[in-house]
Tab-separated table of C-alpha atoms and ligand atoms in Angstrom:
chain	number	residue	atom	x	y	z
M	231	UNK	CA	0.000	0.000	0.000
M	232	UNK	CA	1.700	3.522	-1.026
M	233	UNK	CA	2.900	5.834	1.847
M	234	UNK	CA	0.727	8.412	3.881
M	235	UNK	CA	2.049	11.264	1.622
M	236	UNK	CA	2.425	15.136	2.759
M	237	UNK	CA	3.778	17.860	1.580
M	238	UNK	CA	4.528	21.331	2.061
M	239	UNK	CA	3.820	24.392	-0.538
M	240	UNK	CA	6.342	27.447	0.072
M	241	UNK	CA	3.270	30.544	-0.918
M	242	UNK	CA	4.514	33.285	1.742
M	243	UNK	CA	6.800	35.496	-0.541
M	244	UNK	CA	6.297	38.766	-1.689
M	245	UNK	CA	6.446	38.239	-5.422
M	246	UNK	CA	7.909	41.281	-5.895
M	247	UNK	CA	10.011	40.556	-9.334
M	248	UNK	CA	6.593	39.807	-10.850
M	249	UNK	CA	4.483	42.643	-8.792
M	250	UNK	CA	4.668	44.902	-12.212
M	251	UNK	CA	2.876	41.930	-14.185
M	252	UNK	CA	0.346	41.139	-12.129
M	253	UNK	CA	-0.504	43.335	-9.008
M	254	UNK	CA	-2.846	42.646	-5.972
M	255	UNK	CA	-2.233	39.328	-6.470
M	256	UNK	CA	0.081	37.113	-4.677
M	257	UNK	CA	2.695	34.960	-6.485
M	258	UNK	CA	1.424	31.752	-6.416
M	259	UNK	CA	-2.233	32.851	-7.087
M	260	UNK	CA	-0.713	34.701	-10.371
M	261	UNK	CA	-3.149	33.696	-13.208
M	262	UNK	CA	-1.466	31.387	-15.891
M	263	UNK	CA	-3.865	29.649	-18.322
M	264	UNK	CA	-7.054	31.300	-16.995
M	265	UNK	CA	-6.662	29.739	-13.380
M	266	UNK	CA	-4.300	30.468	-10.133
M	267	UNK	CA	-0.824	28.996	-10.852
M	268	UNK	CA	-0.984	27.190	-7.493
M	269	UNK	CA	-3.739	25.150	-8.801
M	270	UNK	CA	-0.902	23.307	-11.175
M	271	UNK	CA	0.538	22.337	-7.845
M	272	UNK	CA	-1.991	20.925	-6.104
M	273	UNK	CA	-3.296	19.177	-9.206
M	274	UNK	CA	0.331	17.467	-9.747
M	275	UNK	CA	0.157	16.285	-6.012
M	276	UNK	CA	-3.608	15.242	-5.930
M	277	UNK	CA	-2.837	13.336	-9.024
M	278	UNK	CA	0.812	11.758	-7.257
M	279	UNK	CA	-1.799	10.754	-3.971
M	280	UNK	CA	-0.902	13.196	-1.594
M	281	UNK	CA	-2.860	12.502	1.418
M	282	UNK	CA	-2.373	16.467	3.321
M	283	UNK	CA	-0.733	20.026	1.959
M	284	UNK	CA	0.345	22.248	4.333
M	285	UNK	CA	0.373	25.932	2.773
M	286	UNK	CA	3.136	27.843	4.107
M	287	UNK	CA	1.394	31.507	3.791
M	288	UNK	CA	1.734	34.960	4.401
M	289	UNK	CA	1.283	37.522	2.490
M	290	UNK	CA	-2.056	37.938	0.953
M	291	UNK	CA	-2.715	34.794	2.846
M	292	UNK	CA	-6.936	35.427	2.361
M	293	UNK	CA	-6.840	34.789	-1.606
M	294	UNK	CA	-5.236	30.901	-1.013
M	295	UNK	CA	-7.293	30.006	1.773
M	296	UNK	CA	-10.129	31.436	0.234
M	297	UNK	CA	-9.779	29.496	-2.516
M	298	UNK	CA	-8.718	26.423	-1.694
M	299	UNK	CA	-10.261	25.907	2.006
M	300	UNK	CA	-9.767	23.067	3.825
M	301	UNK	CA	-9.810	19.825	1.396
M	302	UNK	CA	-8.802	20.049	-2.511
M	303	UNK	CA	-8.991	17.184	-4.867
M	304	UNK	CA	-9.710	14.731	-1.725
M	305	UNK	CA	-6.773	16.103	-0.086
M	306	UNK	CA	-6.701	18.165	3.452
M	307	UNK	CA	-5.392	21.501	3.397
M	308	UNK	CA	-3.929	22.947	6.280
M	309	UNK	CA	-2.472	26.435	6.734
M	310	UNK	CA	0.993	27.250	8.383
M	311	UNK	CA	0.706	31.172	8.278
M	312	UNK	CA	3.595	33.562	8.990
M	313	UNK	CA	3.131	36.923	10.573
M	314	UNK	CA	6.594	38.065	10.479
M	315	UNK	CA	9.137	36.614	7.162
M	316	UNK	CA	10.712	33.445	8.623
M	317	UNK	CA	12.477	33.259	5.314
M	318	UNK	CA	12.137	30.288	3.540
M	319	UNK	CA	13.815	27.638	6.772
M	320	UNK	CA	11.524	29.003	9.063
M	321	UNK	CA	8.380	28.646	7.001
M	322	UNK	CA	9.167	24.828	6.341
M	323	UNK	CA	10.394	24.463	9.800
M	324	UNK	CA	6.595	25.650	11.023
M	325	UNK	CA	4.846	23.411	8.741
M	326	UNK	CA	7.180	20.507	9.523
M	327	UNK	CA	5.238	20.941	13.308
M	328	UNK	CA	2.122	20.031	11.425
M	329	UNK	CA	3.238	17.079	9.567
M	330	UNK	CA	3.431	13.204	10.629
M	331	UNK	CA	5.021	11.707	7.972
M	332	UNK	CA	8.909	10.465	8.438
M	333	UNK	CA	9.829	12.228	5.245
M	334	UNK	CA	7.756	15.253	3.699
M	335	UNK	CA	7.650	16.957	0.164
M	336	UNK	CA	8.319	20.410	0.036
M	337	UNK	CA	7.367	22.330	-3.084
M	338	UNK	CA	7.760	26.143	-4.499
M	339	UNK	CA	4.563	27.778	-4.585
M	340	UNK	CA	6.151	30.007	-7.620
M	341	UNK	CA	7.524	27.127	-9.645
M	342	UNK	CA	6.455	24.346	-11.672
M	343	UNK	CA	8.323	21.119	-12.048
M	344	UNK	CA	7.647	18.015	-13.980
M	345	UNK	CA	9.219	15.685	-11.903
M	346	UNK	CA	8.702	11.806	-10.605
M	347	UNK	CA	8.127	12.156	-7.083
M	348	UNK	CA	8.134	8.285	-6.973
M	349	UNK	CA	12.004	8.443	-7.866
M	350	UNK	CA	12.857	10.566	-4.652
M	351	UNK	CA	10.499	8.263	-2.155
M	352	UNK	CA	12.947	5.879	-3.732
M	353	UNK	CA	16.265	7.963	-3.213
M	354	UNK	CA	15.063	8.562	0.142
M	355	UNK	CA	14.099	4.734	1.137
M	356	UNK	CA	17.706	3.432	0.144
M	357	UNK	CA	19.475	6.567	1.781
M	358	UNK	CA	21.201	5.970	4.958
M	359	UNK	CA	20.125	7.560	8.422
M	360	UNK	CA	22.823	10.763	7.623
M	361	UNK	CA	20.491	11.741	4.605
M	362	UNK	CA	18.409	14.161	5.495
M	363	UNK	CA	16.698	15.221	2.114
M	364	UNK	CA	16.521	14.543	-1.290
M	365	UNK	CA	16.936	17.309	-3.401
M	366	UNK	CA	15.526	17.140	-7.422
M	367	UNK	CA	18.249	18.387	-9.445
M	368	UNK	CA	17.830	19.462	-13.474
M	369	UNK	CA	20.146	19.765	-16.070
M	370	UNK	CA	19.954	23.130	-18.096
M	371	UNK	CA	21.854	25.386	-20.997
M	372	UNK	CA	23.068	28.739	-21.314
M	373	UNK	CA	21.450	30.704	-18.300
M	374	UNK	CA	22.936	32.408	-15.596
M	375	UNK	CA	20.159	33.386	-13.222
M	376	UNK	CA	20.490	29.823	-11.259
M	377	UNK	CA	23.074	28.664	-8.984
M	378	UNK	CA	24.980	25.305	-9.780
M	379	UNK	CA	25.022	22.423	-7.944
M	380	UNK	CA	27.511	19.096	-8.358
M	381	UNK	CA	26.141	15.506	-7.889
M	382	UNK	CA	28.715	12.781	-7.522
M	383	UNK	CA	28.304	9.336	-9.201
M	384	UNK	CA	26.733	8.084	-6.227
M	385	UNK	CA	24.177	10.476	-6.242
M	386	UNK	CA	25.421	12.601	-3.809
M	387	UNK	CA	25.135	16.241	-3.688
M	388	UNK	CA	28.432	17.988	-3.267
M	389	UNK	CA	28.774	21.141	-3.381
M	390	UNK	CA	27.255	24.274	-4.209
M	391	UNK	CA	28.062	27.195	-6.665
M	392	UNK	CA	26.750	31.097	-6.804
M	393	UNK	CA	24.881	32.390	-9.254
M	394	UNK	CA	27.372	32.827	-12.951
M	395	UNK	CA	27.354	32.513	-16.595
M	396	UNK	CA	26.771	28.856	-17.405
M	397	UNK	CA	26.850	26.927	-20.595
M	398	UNK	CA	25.787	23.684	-18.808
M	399	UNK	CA	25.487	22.452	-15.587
M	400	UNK	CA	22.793	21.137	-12.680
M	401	UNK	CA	20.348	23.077	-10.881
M	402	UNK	CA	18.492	23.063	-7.385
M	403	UNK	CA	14.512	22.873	-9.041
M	404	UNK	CA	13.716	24.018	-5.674
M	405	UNK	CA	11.548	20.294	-4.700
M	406	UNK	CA	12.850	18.313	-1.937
M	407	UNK	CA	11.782	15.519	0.282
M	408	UNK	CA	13.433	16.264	4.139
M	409	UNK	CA	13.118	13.859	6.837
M	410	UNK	CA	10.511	15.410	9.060
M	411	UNK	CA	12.832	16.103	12.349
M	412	UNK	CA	15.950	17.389	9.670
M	413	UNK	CA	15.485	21.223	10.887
M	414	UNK	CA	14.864	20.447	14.391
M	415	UNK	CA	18.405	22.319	15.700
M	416	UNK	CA	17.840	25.153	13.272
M	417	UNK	CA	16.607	28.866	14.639
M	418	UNK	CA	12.906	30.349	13.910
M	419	UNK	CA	14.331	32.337	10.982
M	420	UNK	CA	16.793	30.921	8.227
M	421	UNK	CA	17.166	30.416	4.659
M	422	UNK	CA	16.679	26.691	3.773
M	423	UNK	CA	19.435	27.001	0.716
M	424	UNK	CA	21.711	29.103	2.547
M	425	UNK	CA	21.770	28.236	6.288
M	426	UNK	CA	21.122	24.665	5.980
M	427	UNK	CA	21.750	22.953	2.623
M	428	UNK	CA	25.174	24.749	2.211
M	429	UNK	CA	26.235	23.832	5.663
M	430	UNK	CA	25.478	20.134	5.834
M	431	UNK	CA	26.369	19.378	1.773
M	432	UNK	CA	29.883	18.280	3.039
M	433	UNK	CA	28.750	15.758	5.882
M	434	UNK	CA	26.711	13.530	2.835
M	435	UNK	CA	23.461	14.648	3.940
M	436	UNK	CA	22.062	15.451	0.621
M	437	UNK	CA	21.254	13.629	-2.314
M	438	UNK	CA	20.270	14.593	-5.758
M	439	UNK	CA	17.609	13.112	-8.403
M	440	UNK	CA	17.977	13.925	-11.922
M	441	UNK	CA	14.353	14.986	-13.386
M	442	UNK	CA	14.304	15.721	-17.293
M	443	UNK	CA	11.234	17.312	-16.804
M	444	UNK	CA	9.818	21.251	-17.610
M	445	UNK	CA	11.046	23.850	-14.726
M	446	UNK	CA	9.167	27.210	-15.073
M	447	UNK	CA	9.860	30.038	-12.307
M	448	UNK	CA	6.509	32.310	-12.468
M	449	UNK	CA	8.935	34.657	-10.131
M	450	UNK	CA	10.972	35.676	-13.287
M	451	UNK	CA	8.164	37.706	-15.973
M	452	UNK	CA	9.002	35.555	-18.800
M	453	UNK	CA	9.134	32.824	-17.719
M	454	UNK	CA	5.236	34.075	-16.486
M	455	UNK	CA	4.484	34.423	-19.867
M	456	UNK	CA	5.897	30.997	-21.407
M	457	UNK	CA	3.522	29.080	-18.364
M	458	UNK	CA	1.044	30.580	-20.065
M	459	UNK	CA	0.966	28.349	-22.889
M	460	UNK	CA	3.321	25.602	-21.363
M	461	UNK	CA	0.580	25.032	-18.674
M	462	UNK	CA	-2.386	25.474	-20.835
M	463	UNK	CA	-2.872	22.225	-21.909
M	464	UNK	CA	-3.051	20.870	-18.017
M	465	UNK	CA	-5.863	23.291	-17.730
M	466	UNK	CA	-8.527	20.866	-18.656
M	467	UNK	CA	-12.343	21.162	-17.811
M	468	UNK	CA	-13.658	17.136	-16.910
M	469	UNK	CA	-16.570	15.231	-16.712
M	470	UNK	CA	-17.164	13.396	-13.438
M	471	UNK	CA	-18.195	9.403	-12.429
M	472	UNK	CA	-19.206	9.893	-9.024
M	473	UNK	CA	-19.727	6.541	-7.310
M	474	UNK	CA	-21.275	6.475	-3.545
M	475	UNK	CA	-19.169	4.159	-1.689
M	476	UNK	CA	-20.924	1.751	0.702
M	477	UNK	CA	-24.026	-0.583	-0.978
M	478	UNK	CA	-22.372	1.094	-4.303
M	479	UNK	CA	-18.888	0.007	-4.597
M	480	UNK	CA	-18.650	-2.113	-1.274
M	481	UNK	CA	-20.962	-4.128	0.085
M	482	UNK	CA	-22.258	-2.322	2.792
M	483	UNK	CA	-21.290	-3.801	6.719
M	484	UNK	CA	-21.858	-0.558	8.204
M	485	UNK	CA	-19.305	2.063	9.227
M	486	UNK	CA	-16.805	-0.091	7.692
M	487	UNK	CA	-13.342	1.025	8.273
M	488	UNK	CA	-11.308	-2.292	8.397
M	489	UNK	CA	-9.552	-3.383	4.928
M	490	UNK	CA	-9.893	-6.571	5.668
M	491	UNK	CA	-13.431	-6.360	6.029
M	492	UNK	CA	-13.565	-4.692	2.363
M	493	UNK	CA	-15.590	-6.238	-0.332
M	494	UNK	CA	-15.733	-4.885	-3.485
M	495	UNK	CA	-19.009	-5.307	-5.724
M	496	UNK	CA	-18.127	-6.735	-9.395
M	497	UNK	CA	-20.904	-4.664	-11.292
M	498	UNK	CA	-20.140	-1.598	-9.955
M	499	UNK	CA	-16.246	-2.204	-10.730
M	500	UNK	CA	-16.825	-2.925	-14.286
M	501	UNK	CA	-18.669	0.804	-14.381
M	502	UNK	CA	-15.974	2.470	-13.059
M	503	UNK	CA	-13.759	0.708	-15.470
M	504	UNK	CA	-15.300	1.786	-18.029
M	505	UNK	CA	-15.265	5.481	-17.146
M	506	UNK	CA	-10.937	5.349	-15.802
M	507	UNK	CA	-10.294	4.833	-19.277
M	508	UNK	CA	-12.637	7.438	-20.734
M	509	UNK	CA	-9.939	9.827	-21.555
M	510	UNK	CA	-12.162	12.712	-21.070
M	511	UNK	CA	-14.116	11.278	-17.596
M	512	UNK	CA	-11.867	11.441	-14.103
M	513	UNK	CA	-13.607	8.636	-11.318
M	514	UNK	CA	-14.506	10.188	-8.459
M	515	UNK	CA	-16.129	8.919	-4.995
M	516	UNK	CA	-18.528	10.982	-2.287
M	517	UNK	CA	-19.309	9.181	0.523
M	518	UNK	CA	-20.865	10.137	4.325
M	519	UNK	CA	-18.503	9.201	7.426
M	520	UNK	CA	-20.956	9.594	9.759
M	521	UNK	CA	-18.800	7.429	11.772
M	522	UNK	CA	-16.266	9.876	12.283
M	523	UNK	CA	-18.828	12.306	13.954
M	524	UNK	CA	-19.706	9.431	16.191
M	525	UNK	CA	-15.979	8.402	17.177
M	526	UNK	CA	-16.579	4.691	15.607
M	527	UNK	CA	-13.287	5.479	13.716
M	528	UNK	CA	-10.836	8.634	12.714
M	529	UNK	CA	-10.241	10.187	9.492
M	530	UNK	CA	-6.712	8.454	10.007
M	531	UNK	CA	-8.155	5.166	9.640
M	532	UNK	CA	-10.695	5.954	6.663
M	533	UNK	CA	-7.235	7.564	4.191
M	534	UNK	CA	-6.136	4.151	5.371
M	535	UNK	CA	-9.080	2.213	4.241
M	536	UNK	CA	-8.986	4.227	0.735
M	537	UNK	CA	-5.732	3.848	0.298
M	538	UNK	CA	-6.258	0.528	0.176
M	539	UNK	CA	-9.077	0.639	-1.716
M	540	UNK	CA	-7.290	2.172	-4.280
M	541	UNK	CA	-4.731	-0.672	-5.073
M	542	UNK	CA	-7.442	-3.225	-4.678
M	543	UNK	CA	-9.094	-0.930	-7.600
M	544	UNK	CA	-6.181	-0.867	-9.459
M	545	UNK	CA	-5.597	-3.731	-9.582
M	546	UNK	CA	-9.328	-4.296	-11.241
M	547	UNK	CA	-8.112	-1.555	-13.802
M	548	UNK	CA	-10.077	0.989	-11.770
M	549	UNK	CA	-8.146	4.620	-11.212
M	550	UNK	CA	-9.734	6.845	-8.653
M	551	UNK	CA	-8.777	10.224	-9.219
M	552	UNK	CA	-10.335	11.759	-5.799
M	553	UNK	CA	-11.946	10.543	-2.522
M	554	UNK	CA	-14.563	13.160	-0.962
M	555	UNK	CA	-16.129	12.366	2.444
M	556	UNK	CA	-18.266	14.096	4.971
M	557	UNK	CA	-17.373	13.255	8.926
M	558	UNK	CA	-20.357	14.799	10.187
M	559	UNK	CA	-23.977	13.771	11.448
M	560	UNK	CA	-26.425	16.363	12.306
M	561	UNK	CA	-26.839	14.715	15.857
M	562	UNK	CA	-23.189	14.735	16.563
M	563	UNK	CA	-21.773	17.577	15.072
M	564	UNK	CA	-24.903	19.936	13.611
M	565	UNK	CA	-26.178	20.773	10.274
M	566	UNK	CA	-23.328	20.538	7.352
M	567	UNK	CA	-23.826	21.209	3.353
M	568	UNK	CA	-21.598	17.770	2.933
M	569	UNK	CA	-23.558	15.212	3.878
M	570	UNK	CA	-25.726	13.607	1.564
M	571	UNK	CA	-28.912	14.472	0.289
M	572	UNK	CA	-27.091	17.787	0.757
M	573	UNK	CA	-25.335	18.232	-2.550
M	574	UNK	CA	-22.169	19.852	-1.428
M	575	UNK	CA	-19.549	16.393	-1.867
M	576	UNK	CA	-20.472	16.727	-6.038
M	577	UNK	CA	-20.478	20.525	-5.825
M	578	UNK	CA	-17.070	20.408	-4.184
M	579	UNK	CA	-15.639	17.747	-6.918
M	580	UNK	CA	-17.231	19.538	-9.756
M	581	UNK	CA	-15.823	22.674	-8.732
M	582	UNK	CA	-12.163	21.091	-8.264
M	583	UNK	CA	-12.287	19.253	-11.697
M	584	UNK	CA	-14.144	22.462	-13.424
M	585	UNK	CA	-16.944	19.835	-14.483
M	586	UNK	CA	-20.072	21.434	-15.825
M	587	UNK	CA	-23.125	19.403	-14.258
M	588	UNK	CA	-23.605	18.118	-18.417
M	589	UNK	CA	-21.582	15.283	-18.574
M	590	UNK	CA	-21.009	14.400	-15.104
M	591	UNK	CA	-23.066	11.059	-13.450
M	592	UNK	CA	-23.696	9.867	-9.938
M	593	UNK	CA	-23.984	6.343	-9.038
M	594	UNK	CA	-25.553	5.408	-5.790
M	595	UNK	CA	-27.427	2.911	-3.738
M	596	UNK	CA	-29.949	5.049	-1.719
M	597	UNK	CA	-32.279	7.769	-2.750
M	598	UNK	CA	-30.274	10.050	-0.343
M	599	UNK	CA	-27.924	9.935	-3.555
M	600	UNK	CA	-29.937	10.500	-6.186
M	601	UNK	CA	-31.480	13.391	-3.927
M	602	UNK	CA	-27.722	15.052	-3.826
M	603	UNK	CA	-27.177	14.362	-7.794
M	604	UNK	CA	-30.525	16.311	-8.454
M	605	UNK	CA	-29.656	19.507	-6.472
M	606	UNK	CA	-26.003	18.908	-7.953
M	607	UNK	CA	-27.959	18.960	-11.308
M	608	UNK	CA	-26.214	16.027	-12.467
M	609	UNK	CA	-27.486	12.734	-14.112
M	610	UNK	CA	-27.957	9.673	-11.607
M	611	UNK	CA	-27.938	5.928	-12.050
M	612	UNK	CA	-28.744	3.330	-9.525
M	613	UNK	CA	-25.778	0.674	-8.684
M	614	UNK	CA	-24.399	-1.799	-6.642
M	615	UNK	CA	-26.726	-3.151	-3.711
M	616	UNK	CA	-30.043	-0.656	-5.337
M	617	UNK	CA	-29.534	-3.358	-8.313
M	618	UNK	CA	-28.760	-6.737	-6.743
M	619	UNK	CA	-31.527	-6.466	-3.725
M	620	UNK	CA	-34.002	-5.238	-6.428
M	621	UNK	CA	-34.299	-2.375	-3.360
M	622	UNK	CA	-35.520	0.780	-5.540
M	623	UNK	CA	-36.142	0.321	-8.979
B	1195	MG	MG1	-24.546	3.819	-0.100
């Protein structure tokens, strides 16, 4: 089963190379392709399974967490605001308090790299205990507005050169994976690159990974303008399969939470199978978790259950592209807009995946569903248990 995964998004700087371009706006909320440039990000890790992104933000803080709340693409989003500039250290050291994994992504919030995050979990698996991140490296030609970096055959990361004229060489691409407790003797304020990386490259506690990927700085204006069309093509409108879960693609044993206990219903498979290789379709599921709201089980334990879920899927050629759950119950925890009939799950997923209501299909096993598809305005089919128990049709 893959990794918990979390990462952290850098979004706190001032943006002030590109403030000329596009003012009132903060950096990573910059519009490139008709949508904020963050969105790219979160995309690329919702798509890579991140479980949790902590938002390192400051200034202009309001327009991210406006946007984005607190769950994008299935994923919980967390805020690690600063009031004062902790420079960039600082920042990661303060989200690192909010993370649980043993190694954690961290991401530019103003740049956009095609990279295989798969390769450094791997880097970082096989690296011995004085590794304490990964650091993705790329190869570029005639520029001098990057710093140089040299990687030895083993994949170690050497040393590291200032800013010059280059015909060749290796840059820092400004992703890393760091072992969660890496910054734990470093001060409240600190520069990442500067303080940290360049002090520890000699003891071997960095290594590098190659990507071959596109690297685009929004921070630098024309490399603004080439996102535009670079990114354009990621900035697709979908059409949604939503599938309830329980009774629709489980058989329902109430409040289940226990993989083991996980049984998958054939018919409902073969649907989703059908739409994971649509090319124009992404495979979505909204389910209620009332048994969060009643302390049967944590949110901890249902990521766990989807996560295996998901390979079990796979493995039946199924690809689910995003997991949406409510936790509450109106006797527990009060009125919500999540939980179904209330059509805010499919609202949330259409609004994430820019789906227009044409096009997009629910599949459910209770008329509580097909309640929540008909305020969501979308098309709704009966499935799983409605079918074989002859319960509603
Ligand atoms: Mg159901």
């Amino acid at each position: 089963m893959r990794p918990y995964r979390e990462a952290i998004v850098l979004a706190g700087g001032f943006g002030t190379r590109l403030a000329h371009v596009v003012p009132d706006v903060c950096k990573p909320m910059a519009p490139v392709a008709g949508r904020p440039f963050l969105r790219f990000i979160m995309d690329q890790l919702a798509a890579f399974g991140f479980d949790r992104v902590v938002v390192a933000d400051g200034y202009r803080r309001e327009q991210i967490e406006d946007f984005f709340g607190p769950a994008y693409r299935g994923m919980a989003i967390e805020y690690s605001p600063e009031d004062t500039p902790l420079f960039t250290g600082g920042a990661v050291k303060r989200a690192l308090g909010r993370c649980k994994s043993d190694w954690v992504f961290v991401l530019n919030g103003d740049t956009w790299l095609d990279f295989d995050f798969a390769a450094m979990e791997a880097a970082a698996c096989d690296a011995p205990d004085s590794v304490s991140a990964v650091i993705a490296v790329k190869r570029m030609r005639g520029f001098e507005r990057y710093g140089t970096v040299d990687v030895d055959a083993c994949g170690s990361l050497t040393a590291f050169h200032e800013k010059r004229p280059c015909e060749e060489g290796l840059i820092n691409a400004g992703v890393y994976l760091l072992r969660r407790d890496a910054l734990d003797d470093m001060p409240e304020k600190f520069s990442l690159e500067s303080d940290y990386f360049e002090c520890v490259v000699g003891d071997g506690a960095l290594r590098a990974v190659e990507c071959a990927g596109g690297f685009i700085d929004i921070g630098v204006p024309e490399d603004y303008e080439l996102a535009q069309t670079m990114l354009a093509p990621l900035a697709k409108s979908w059409r949604l399969a939503m599938f309830d879960r329980d009774g629709t693609i489980n058989v329902d044993t109430g409040h289940l939470h226990e993989p083991e206990k996980l049984e998958l219903i054939p018919s409902t498979v073969d649907i989703m199978r059908g739409y994971s290789d649509d090319p124009d379709y992404k495979v979505v599921v909204v389910t209620n978790q009332a048994g969060i709201a009643k302390g049967l089980y944590t949110e901890a334990d249902m990521r766990n259950l989807h996560r295996y879920m998901e390979d079990e899927l796979e493995k039946l050629g199924v690809h689910v592209d995003a997991w949406y759950f409510c936790p509450h119950h109106p006797d527990y925890t009060g009125p919500c807009e999540c939980r179904k009939p209330a059509p805010g799950m499919l609202l949330a997923a259409m609004r994430d995946f820019d789906a227009n209501s044409t096009g997009c299909v629910m599949f459910g096993d209770k008329t509580s569903d097909e309640v929540a598809a008909k305020a969501a305005c979308v098309a709704f089919e009966w499935a799983g248990e409605a079918l074989s128990f002859d319960k509603h049709i």
